[in-house]
mmCIF file of C-alpha atoms in Angstrom:
data_model
loop_
_atom_site.group_PDB
_atom_site.id
_atom_site.type_symbol
_atom_site.label_atom_id
_atom_site.label_comp_id
_atom_site.label_asym_id
_atom_site.label_seq_id
_atom_site.Cartn_x
_atom_site.Cartn_y
_atom_site.Cartn_z
ATOM 1 C CA UNK A 248 0.000 0.000 0.000
ATOM 2 C CA UNK A 249 2.896 2.412 0.606
ATOM 3 C CA UNK A 250 3.754 2.420 -3.108
ATOM 4 C CA UNK A 251 0.459 1.454 -4.755
ATOM 5 C CA UNK A 252 -0.813 5.003 -5.322
ATOM 6 C CA UNK A 253 2.274 6.065 -7.270
ATOM 7 C CA UNK A 254 2.130 2.847 -9.296
ATOM 8 C CA UNK A 255 -1.521 3.386 -10.273
ATOM 9 C CA UNK A 256 -0.939 7.035 -11.187
ATOM 10 C CA UNK A 257 1.882 5.954 -13.534
ATOM 11 C CA UNK A 258 -0.641 3.808 -15.412
ATOM 12 C CA UNK A 259 -3.391 6.423 -15.497
ATOM 13 C CA UNK A 260 -0.921 9.020 -16.844
ATOM 14 C CA UNK A 261 -0.022 6.969 -19.946
ATOM 15 C CA UNK A 262 0.086 8.731 -23.302
ATOM 16 C CA UNK A 263 -1.942 5.799 -24.673
ATOM 17 C CA UNK A 264 -5.381 6.027 -23.081
ATOM 18 C CA UNK A 265 -7.513 3.156 -24.417
ATOM 19 C CA UNK A 266 -7.070 0.686 -21.555
ATOM 20 C CA UNK A 267 -8.615 -0.742 -18.396
ATOM 21 C CA UNK A 268 -6.637 -1.191 -15.176
ATOM 22 C CA UNK A 269 -7.431 -4.258 -13.071
ATOM 23 C CA UNK A 270 -6.099 -4.107 -9.519
ATOM 24 C CA UNK A 271 -5.910 -7.591 -7.990
ATOM 25 C CA UNK A 272 -5.737 -7.844 -4.208
ATOM 26 C CA UNK A 273 -4.216 -11.254 -3.456
ATOM 27 C CA UNK A 274 -5.870 -11.788 -0.081
ATOM 28 C CA UNK A 275 -4.108 -8.741 1.372
ATOM 29 C CA UNK A 276 -5.419 -5.982 3.669
ATOM 30 C CA UNK A 277 -8.081 -3.570 2.471
ATOM 31 C CA UNK A 278 -5.749 -0.539 2.511
ATOM 32 C CA UNK A 279 -5.862 -0.600 -1.283
ATOM 33 C CA UNK A 280 -9.581 0.167 -1.310
ATOM 34 C CA UNK A 281 -9.021 3.555 0.315
ATOM 35 C CA UNK A 282 -6.202 4.371 -2.122
ATOM 36 C CA UNK A 283 -8.399 3.471 -5.094
ATOM 37 C CA UNK A 284 -11.263 5.504 -3.671
ATOM 38 C CA UNK A 285 -9.021 8.569 -3.402
ATOM 39 C CA UNK A 286 -7.770 8.190 -6.977
ATOM 40 C CA UNK A 287 -11.372 7.718 -8.161
ATOM 41 C CA UNK A 288 -10.873 6.611 -11.778
ATOM 42 C CA UNK A 289 -13.553 4.828 -13.806
ATOM 43 C CA UNK A 290 -10.790 2.989 -15.668
ATOM 44 C CA UNK A 291 -9.999 0.919 -12.573
ATOM 45 C CA UNK A 292 -11.634 -2.443 -11.925
ATOM 46 C CA UNK A 293 -11.101 -4.086 -8.549
ATOM 47 C CA UNK A 294 -10.731 -7.777 -7.813
ATOM 48 C CA UNK A 295 -10.014 -9.423 -4.458
ATOM 49 C CA UNK A 296 -9.154 -13.118 -4.295
ATOM 50 C CA UNK A 297 -8.141 -15.532 -1.578
ATOM 51 C CA UNK A 298 -4.383 -15.491 -1.137
ATOM 52 C CA UNK A 299 -2.883 -17.749 -3.791
ATOM 53 C CA UNK A 300 0.456 -16.172 -4.687
ATOM 54 C CA UNK A 301 1.736 -14.151 -7.625
ATOM 55 C CA UNK A 302 0.704 -16.583 -10.359
ATOM 56 C CA UNK A 303 -2.842 -16.899 -9.024
ATOM 57 C CA UNK A 304 -3.198 -13.105 -8.893
ATOM 58 C CA UNK A 305 -1.882 -12.678 -12.442
ATOM 59 C CA UNK A 306 -4.162 -15.405 -13.790
ATOM 60 C CA UNK A 307 -7.188 -13.924 -12.018
ATOM 61 C CA UNK A 308 -6.510 -10.528 -13.568
ATOM 62 C CA UNK A 309 -6.078 -11.988 -17.045
ATOM 63 C CA UNK A 310 -9.340 -13.948 -16.708
ATOM 64 C CA UNK A 311 -11.183 -10.701 -15.951
ATOM 65 C CA UNK A 312 -9.473 -8.647 -18.661
ATOM 66 C CA UNK A 313 -11.424 -7.573 -21.751
ATOM 67 C CA UNK A 314 -8.633 -5.996 -23.790
ATOM 68 C CA UNK A 315 -6.954 -7.094 -26.995
ATOM 69 C CA UNK A 316 -3.575 -6.975 -25.271
ATOM 70 C CA UNK A 317 -2.466 -7.782 -21.718
ATOM 71 C CA UNK A 318 0.216 -5.901 -19.782
ATOM 72 C CA UNK A 319 1.296 -6.271 -16.162
ATOM 73 C CA UNK A 320 2.755 -4.171 -13.361
ATOM 74 C CA UNK A 321 3.847 -5.009 -9.812
ATOM 75 C CA UNK A 322 2.297 -2.822 -7.139
ATOM 76 C CA UNK A 323 5.558 -1.036 -6.333
ATOM 77 C CA UNK A 324 6.972 -0.377 -9.825
ATOM 78 C CA UNK A 325 6.017 2.335 -12.308
ATOM 79 C CA UNK A 326 5.426 2.750 -16.030
ATOM 80 C CA UNK A 327 7.167 5.612 -17.775
ATOM 81 C CA UNK A 328 4.578 7.740 -19.660
ATOM 82 C CA UNK A 329 5.031 6.107 -23.094
ATOM 83 C CA UNK A 330 5.129 2.451 -21.997
ATOM 84 C CA UNK A 331 1.742 1.335 -23.356
ATOM 85 C CA UNK A 332 2.055 3.499 -26.459
ATOM 86 C CA UNK A 333 5.455 2.009 -27.292
ATOM 87 C CA UNK A 334 4.200 -1.558 -27.052
ATOM 88 C CA UNK A 335 0.902 -0.885 -28.794
ATOM 89 C CA UNK A 336 2.731 0.768 -31.705
ATOM 90 C CA UNK A 337 5.018 -2.250 -31.970
ATOM 91 C CA UNK A 338 2.066 -4.626 -32.312
ATOM 92 C CA UNK A 339 0.468 -2.379 -34.923
ATOM 93 C CA UNK A 340 3.705 -2.388 -36.904
ATOM 94 C CA UNK A 341 4.245 -6.135 -36.428
ATOM 95 C CA UNK A 342 0.882 -7.865 -36.909
ATOM 96 C CA UNK A 343 2.399 -11.335 -36.485
ATOM 97 C CA UNK A 344 3.904 -10.529 -33.084
ATOM 98 C CA UNK A 345 2.320 -12.335 -30.129
ATOM 99 C CA UNK A 346 4.642 -11.168 -27.336
ATOM 100 C CA UNK A 347 6.852 -8.110 -26.916
ATOM 101 C CA UNK A 348 8.884 -6.546 -24.145
ATOM 102 C CA UNK A 349 10.756 -3.335 -23.472
ATOM 103 C CA UNK A 350 13.729 -2.633 -21.240
ATOM 104 C CA UNK A 351 13.310 -1.667 -17.600
ATOM 105 C CA UNK A 352 15.519 0.343 -15.285
ATOM 106 C CA UNK A 353 16.694 -1.505 -12.192
ATOM 107 C CA UNK A 354 16.447 1.057 -9.420
ATOM 108 C CA UNK A 355 18.039 0.101 -6.112
ATOM 109 C CA UNK A 356 16.690 2.211 -3.273
ATOM 110 C CA UNK A 357 17.765 2.747 0.336
ATOM 111 C CA UNK A 358 15.712 4.341 3.064
ATOM 112 C CA UNK A 359 17.267 7.640 4.137
ATOM 113 C CA UNK A 360 15.531 9.639 6.874
ATOM 114 C CA UNK A 361 12.286 7.805 6.242
ATOM 115 C CA UNK A 362 12.308 8.324 2.466
ATOM 116 C CA UNK A 363 13.181 5.730 -0.186
ATOM 117 C CA UNK A 364 15.979 7.192 -2.309
ATOM 118 C CA UNK A 365 17.406 5.690 -5.514
ATOM 119 C CA UNK A 366 21.077 4.940 -4.950
ATOM 120 C CA UNK A 367 21.712 3.003 -8.156
ATOM 121 C CA UNK A 368 19.949 2.960 -11.517
ATOM 122 C CA UNK A 369 21.009 0.515 -14.218
ATOM 123 C CA UNK A 370 19.676 -0.916 -17.465
ATOM 124 C CA UNK A 371 20.327 -4.698 -17.368
ATOM 125 C CA UNK A 372 19.918 -7.184 -20.217
ATOM 126 C CA UNK A 373 20.038 -4.484 -22.886
ATOM 127 C CA UNK A 374 20.591 -6.854 -25.790
ATOM 128 C CA UNK A 375 18.299 -8.472 -28.387
ATOM 129 C CA UNK A 376 16.228 -11.546 -27.610
ATOM 130 C CA UNK A 377 18.034 -14.867 -27.937
ATOM 131 C CA UNK A 378 16.198 -18.047 -26.962
ATOM 132 C CA UNK A 379 19.432 -19.814 -26.054
ATOM 133 C CA UNK A 380 20.127 -17.055 -23.542
ATOM 134 C CA UNK A 381 16.546 -17.267 -22.276
ATOM 135 C CA UNK A 382 17.051 -20.980 -21.608
ATOM 136 C CA UNK A 383 20.093 -20.105 -19.512
ATOM 137 C CA UNK A 384 18.368 -17.412 -17.433
ATOM 138 C CA UNK A 385 15.492 -14.946 -17.402
ATOM 139 C CA UNK A 386 16.290 -12.046 -19.746
ATOM 140 C CA UNK A 387 13.274 -9.982 -18.642
ATOM 141 C CA UNK A 388 13.733 -8.601 -15.160
ATOM 142 C CA UNK A 389 10.084 -7.693 -14.522
ATOM 143 C CA UNK A 390 6.694 -8.664 -15.964
ATOM 144 C CA UNK A 391 6.047 -4.917 -16.087
ATOM 145 C CA UNK A 392 8.068 -4.838 -19.313
ATOM 146 C CA UNK A 393 5.897 -7.230 -21.294
ATOM 147 C CA UNK A 394 2.748 -7.117 -23.387
ATOM 148 C CA UNK A 395 1.102 -9.970 -25.275
ATOM 149 C CA UNK A 396 -1.996 -10.718 -27.290
ATOM 150 C CA UNK A 397 -4.784 -12.004 -25.114
ATOM 151 C CA UNK A 398 -5.200 -15.245 -27.117
ATOM 152 C CA UNK A 399 -1.656 -16.267 -26.231
ATOM 153 C CA UNK A 400 -2.921 -17.412 -22.821
ATOM 154 C CA UNK A 401 -5.437 -19.702 -24.542
ATOM 155 C CA UNK A 402 -2.585 -21.284 -26.505
ATOM 156 C CA UNK A 403 0.077 -21.808 -23.858
ATOM 157 C CA UNK A 404 -1.917 -21.557 -20.620
ATOM 158 C CA UNK A 405 -1.478 -19.102 -17.780
ATOM 159 C CA UNK A 406 1.210 -18.738 -15.126
ATOM 160 C CA UNK A 407 1.964 -21.959 -13.250
ATOM 161 C CA UNK A 408 0.407 -21.568 -9.803
ATOM 162 C CA UNK A 409 2.502 -24.407 -8.339
ATOM 163 C CA UNK A 410 5.733 -22.477 -8.803
ATOM 164 C CA UNK A 411 6.816 -20.383 -5.841
ATOM 165 C CA UNK A 412 9.313 -18.248 -7.777
ATOM 166 C CA UNK A 413 10.522 -17.744 -11.356
ATOM 167 C CA UNK A 414 6.955 -18.273 -12.599
ATOM 168 C CA UNK A 415 7.463 -15.501 -15.151
ATOM 169 C CA UNK A 416 10.567 -17.145 -16.629
ATOM 170 C CA UNK A 417 8.765 -20.481 -16.854
ATOM 171 C CA UNK A 418 5.924 -18.815 -18.763
ATOM 172 C CA UNK A 419 8.314 -17.049 -21.142
ATOM 173 C CA UNK A 420 9.947 -20.396 -21.929
ATOM 174 C CA UNK A 421 6.545 -21.868 -22.770
ATOM 175 C CA UNK A 422 5.753 -18.918 -25.019
ATOM 176 C CA UNK A 423 9.171 -19.086 -26.707
ATOM 177 C CA UNK A 424 8.529 -22.685 -27.773
ATOM 178 C CA UNK A 425 5.822 -21.330 -30.091
ATOM 179 C CA UNK A 426 6.707 -17.699 -30.820
ATOM 180 C CA UNK A 427 9.692 -15.325 -30.739
ATOM 181 C CA UNK A 428 9.721 -12.735 -27.967
ATOM 182 C CA UNK A 429 9.942 -9.342 -29.664
ATOM 183 C CA UNK A 430 12.566 -7.113 -28.068
ATOM 184 C CA UNK A 431 12.121 -3.328 -28.030
ATOM 185 C CA UNK A 432 15.350 -1.467 -27.328
ATOM 186 C CA UNK A 433 13.797 1.214 -25.150
ATOM 187 C CA UNK A 434 13.387 1.545 -21.368
ATOM 188 C CA UNK A 435 9.767 2.212 -20.398
ATOM 189 C CA UNK A 436 9.559 0.835 -16.843
ATOM 190 C CA UNK A 437 11.237 1.496 -13.510
ATOM 191 C CA UNK A 438 11.609 -1.671 -11.436
ATOM 192 C CA UNK A 439 12.406 -0.907 -7.796
ATOM 193 C CA UNK A 440 14.452 -3.027 -5.421
ATOM 194 C CA UNK A 441 14.238 -1.632 -1.910
ATOM 195 C CA UNK A 442 17.023 -2.723 0.393
ATOM 196 C CA UNK A 443 16.411 -2.616 4.128
ATOM 197 C CA UNK A 444 19.404 -1.776 6.301
ATOM 198 C CA UNK A 445 21.493 -4.900 6.838
ATOM 199 C CA UNK A 446 19.756 -6.963 4.143
ATOM 200 C CA UNK A 447 21.354 -8.398 1.016
ATOM 201 C CA UNK A 448 20.530 -6.958 -2.364
ATOM 202 C CA UNK A 449 20.458 -10.270 -4.182
ATOM 203 C CA UNK A 450 17.908 -11.959 -1.911
ATOM 204 C CA UNK A 451 18.248 -15.489 -0.563
ATOM 205 C CA UNK A 452 20.591 -17.369 -2.953
ATOM 206 C CA UNK A 453 19.155 -20.746 -1.905
ATOM 207 C CA UNK A 454 15.620 -19.644 -2.748
ATOM 208 C CA UNK A 455 16.705 -18.214 -6.100
ATOM 209 C CA UNK A 456 18.621 -21.388 -6.884
ATOM 210 C CA UNK A 457 15.705 -23.703 -6.113
ATOM 211 C CA UNK A 458 13.351 -21.488 -8.121
ATOM 212 C CA UNK A 459 15.636 -21.859 -11.122
ATOM 213 C CA UNK A 460 15.886 -25.617 -10.564
ATOM 214 C CA UNK A 461 12.093 -25.803 -10.620
ATOM 215 C CA UNK A 462 11.891 -24.087 -14.006
ATOM 216 C CA UNK A 463 14.618 -26.256 -15.494
ATOM 217 C CA UNK A 464 12.868 -29.321 -14.094
ATOM 218 C CA UNK A 465 9.584 -28.421 -15.768
ATOM 219 C CA UNK A 466 11.233 -27.711 -19.123
ATOM 220 C CA UNK A 467 13.550 -30.746 -19.069
ATOM 221 C CA UNK A 468 16.567 -28.419 -19.108
ATOM 222 C CA UNK A 469 18.325 -29.968 -16.130
ATOM 223 C CA UNK A 470 20.785 -31.933 -18.224
ATOM 224 C CA UNK A 471 20.981 -29.493 -21.136
ATOM 225 C CA UNK A 472 22.060 -26.426 -19.175
ATOM 226 C CA UNK A 473 25.450 -26.447 -17.511
ATOM 227 C CA UNK A 474 25.314 -23.027 -15.876
ATOM 228 C CA UNK A 475 23.384 -23.992 -12.739
ATOM 229 C CA UNK A 476 24.902 -22.121 -9.788
ATOM 230 C CA UNK A 477 25.377 -23.553 -6.352
ATOM 231 C CA UNK A 478 27.158 -26.233 -4.374
ATOM 232 C CA UNK A 479 28.368 -29.516 -5.825
ATOM 233 C CA UNK A 480 25.458 -31.281 -4.151
ATOM 234 C CA UNK A 481 22.950 -29.210 -6.092
ATOM 235 C CA UNK A 482 24.695 -29.986 -9.347
ATOM 236 C CA UNK A 483 24.692 -33.697 -8.566
ATOM 237 C CA UNK A 484 21.000 -33.494 -7.710
ATOM 238 C CA UNK A 485 20.206 -31.694 -10.951
ATOM 239 C CA UNK A 486 21.975 -34.388 -12.906
ATOM 240 C CA UNK A 487 20.242 -37.151 -10.969
ATOM 241 C CA UNK A 488 16.768 -35.655 -11.400
ATOM 242 C CA UNK A 489 17.512 -35.010 -15.070
ATOM 243 C CA UNK A 490 18.431 -38.654 -15.660
ATOM 244 C CA UNK A 491 15.304 -39.857 -13.902
ATOM 245 C CA UNK A 492 13.140 -37.540 -15.990
ATOM 246 C CA UNK A 493 14.865 -38.616 -19.202
ATOM 247 C CA UNK A 494 14.103 -42.244 -18.388
ATOM 248 C CA UNK A 495 10.583 -41.679 -17.029
ATOM 249 C CA UNK A 496 9.092 -38.355 -18.238
ATOM 250 C CA UNK A 497 5.839 -39.163 -16.437
ATOM 251 C CA UNK A 498 7.599 -38.378 -13.147
ATOM 252 C CA UNK A 499 6.822 -34.734 -13.852
ATOM 253 C CA UNK A 500 3.201 -35.550 -13.083
ATOM 254 C CA UNK A 501 4.108 -37.525 -9.963
ATOM 255 C CA UNK A 502 6.363 -35.022 -8.234
ATOM 256 C CA UNK A 503 4.754 -32.002 -6.612
ATOM 257 C CA UNK A 504 6.617 -28.939 -7.889
ATOM 258 C CA UNK A 505 6.229 -27.288 -4.482
ATOM 259 C CA UNK A 506 8.324 -30.087 -3.021
ATOM 260 C CA UNK A 507 11.142 -29.299 -5.418
ATOM 261 C CA UNK A 508 11.016 -25.589 -4.654
ATOM 262 C CA UNK A 509 10.866 -26.012 -0.879
ATOM 263 C CA UNK A 510 13.208 -28.894 -0.184
ATOM 264 C CA UNK A 511 16.916 -29.481 -0.521
ATOM 265 C CA UNK A 512 17.862 -31.772 -3.441
ATOM 266 C CA UNK A 513 18.354 -34.832 -1.229
ATOM 267 C CA UNK A 514 14.961 -34.352 0.420
ATOM 268 C CA UNK A 515 13.367 -33.841 -2.977
ATOM 269 C CA UNK A 516 14.752 -37.120 -4.320
ATOM 270 C CA UNK A 517 13.957 -38.999 -1.116
ATOM 271 C CA UNK A 518 10.374 -37.695 -1.177
ATOM 272 C CA UNK A 519 10.074 -38.711 -4.837
ATOM 273 C CA UNK A 520 11.210 -42.231 -3.959
ATOM 274 C CA UNK A 521 8.745 -42.446 -1.091
ATOM 275 C CA UNK A 522 5.860 -41.248 -3.265
ATOM 276 C CA UNK A 523 6.716 -43.685 -6.049
ATOM 277 C CA UNK A 524 6.940 -46.514 -3.533
ATOM 278 C CA UNK A 525 3.481 -45.657 -2.275
ATOM 279 C CA UNK A 526 2.210 -45.859 -5.849
ATOM 280 C CA UNK A 527 3.674 -49.328 -6.250
ATOM 281 C CA UNK A 528 6.366 -48.099 -8.662
ATOM 282 C CA UNK A 529 9.170 -50.033 -6.966
ATOM 283 C CA UNK A 530 11.755 -49.837 -9.788
ATOM 284 C CA UNK A 531 11.348 -46.091 -10.149
ATOM 285 C CA UNK A 532 11.356 -45.648 -6.381
ATOM 286 C CA UNK A 533 14.645 -47.543 -6.060
ATOM 287 C CA UNK A 534 16.189 -45.353 -8.785
ATOM 288 C CA UNK A 535 15.096 -42.224 -6.906
ATOM 289 C CA UNK A 536 16.491 -43.537 -3.592
ATOM 290 C CA UNK A 537 19.799 -44.415 -5.283
ATOM 291 C CA UNK A 538 19.966 -40.883 -6.670
ATOM 292 C CA UNK A 539 19.263 -39.503 -3.190
ATOM 293 C CA UNK A 540 22.065 -41.674 -1.800
ATOM 294 C CA UNK A 541 24.535 -40.340 -4.390
ATOM 295 C CA UNK A 542 23.685 -36.766 -3.422
ATOM 296 C CA UNK A 543 23.899 -37.353 0.358
ATOM 297 C CA UNK A 544 25.484 -40.746 1.186
ATOM 298 C CA UNK A 545 25.646 -39.810 4.888
ATOM 299 C CA UNK A 546 21.853 -39.981 5.197
ATOM 300 C CA UNK A 547 21.541 -43.482 6.644
ATOM 301 C CA UNK A 548 17.769 -43.712 6.293
ATOM 302 C CA UNK A 549 18.213 -44.092 2.519
ATOM 303 C CA UNK A 550 20.016 -47.449 2.726
ATOM 304 C CA UNK A 551 17.043 -49.670 3.676
ATOM 305 C CA UNK A 552 14.881 -47.853 1.139
ATOM 306 C CA UNK A 553 17.270 -48.876 -1.658
ATOM 307 C CA UNK A 554 17.072 -52.520 -0.572
ATOM 308 C CA UNK A 555 13.343 -52.514 0.122
ATOM 309 C CA UNK A 556 11.725 -49.602 -1.752
#
């Protein structure tokens, strides 16, 4: 709520004016209602859902949207005045385009005397779209940069609501299997990263790493990509999970993605083995337990599971 008003004003002040703004409250407090009431714009539609996470909120907004194109914006970032116009013009000039994105400034802010002040402003990933690079990592730092035709969601589905992080990257990969992502060499968004005193700018590396593992897992990229960061154990786990998926692709349906995002690699493989055992898939369960053993041979509870899955 502290930043929502400024965010909404940045949308309402766009040079392109033929749009609706859907504000999705993902089970949060009702502070937003008062902010919207003060702004008092008939372009705003409100939607409150039970808390379901970022993907659920995005999907709910898209389901309600009536426009030809869909654009997004986090509640603490801002559009520059020509953002929608720039993207709309691109689609008019490129009738075959299904997805396009602009550049966004990465603005790192620190709180000084109670006010958030930009200490660093950079323009990352300022190079043309390359799917091979997209497979390696997310080239688009914020969903605020993108716009796509509404029917694209009907073709590739919405954001995966099982993914805790990197859900945007996973969706871009799905889109890129069908269509190129059109790159517009122009910054039209300011994406803010606010750093509390004593906190790390990059966030929790373990969380970021497991988010990336989840995406690679879903897109069968675990074996194909060699740039996975992290400890040796994570790399061994990636390789082990990749081999299991290559042998039995149906494991994607059996393993809860939340487990992969929340657990360490050993625990993920052990849980997979236990689930497969419960399904009567003894051969697959043994393979999962063996993989868990290779990642963490000191975990003694794995030994009997290998012998009697």
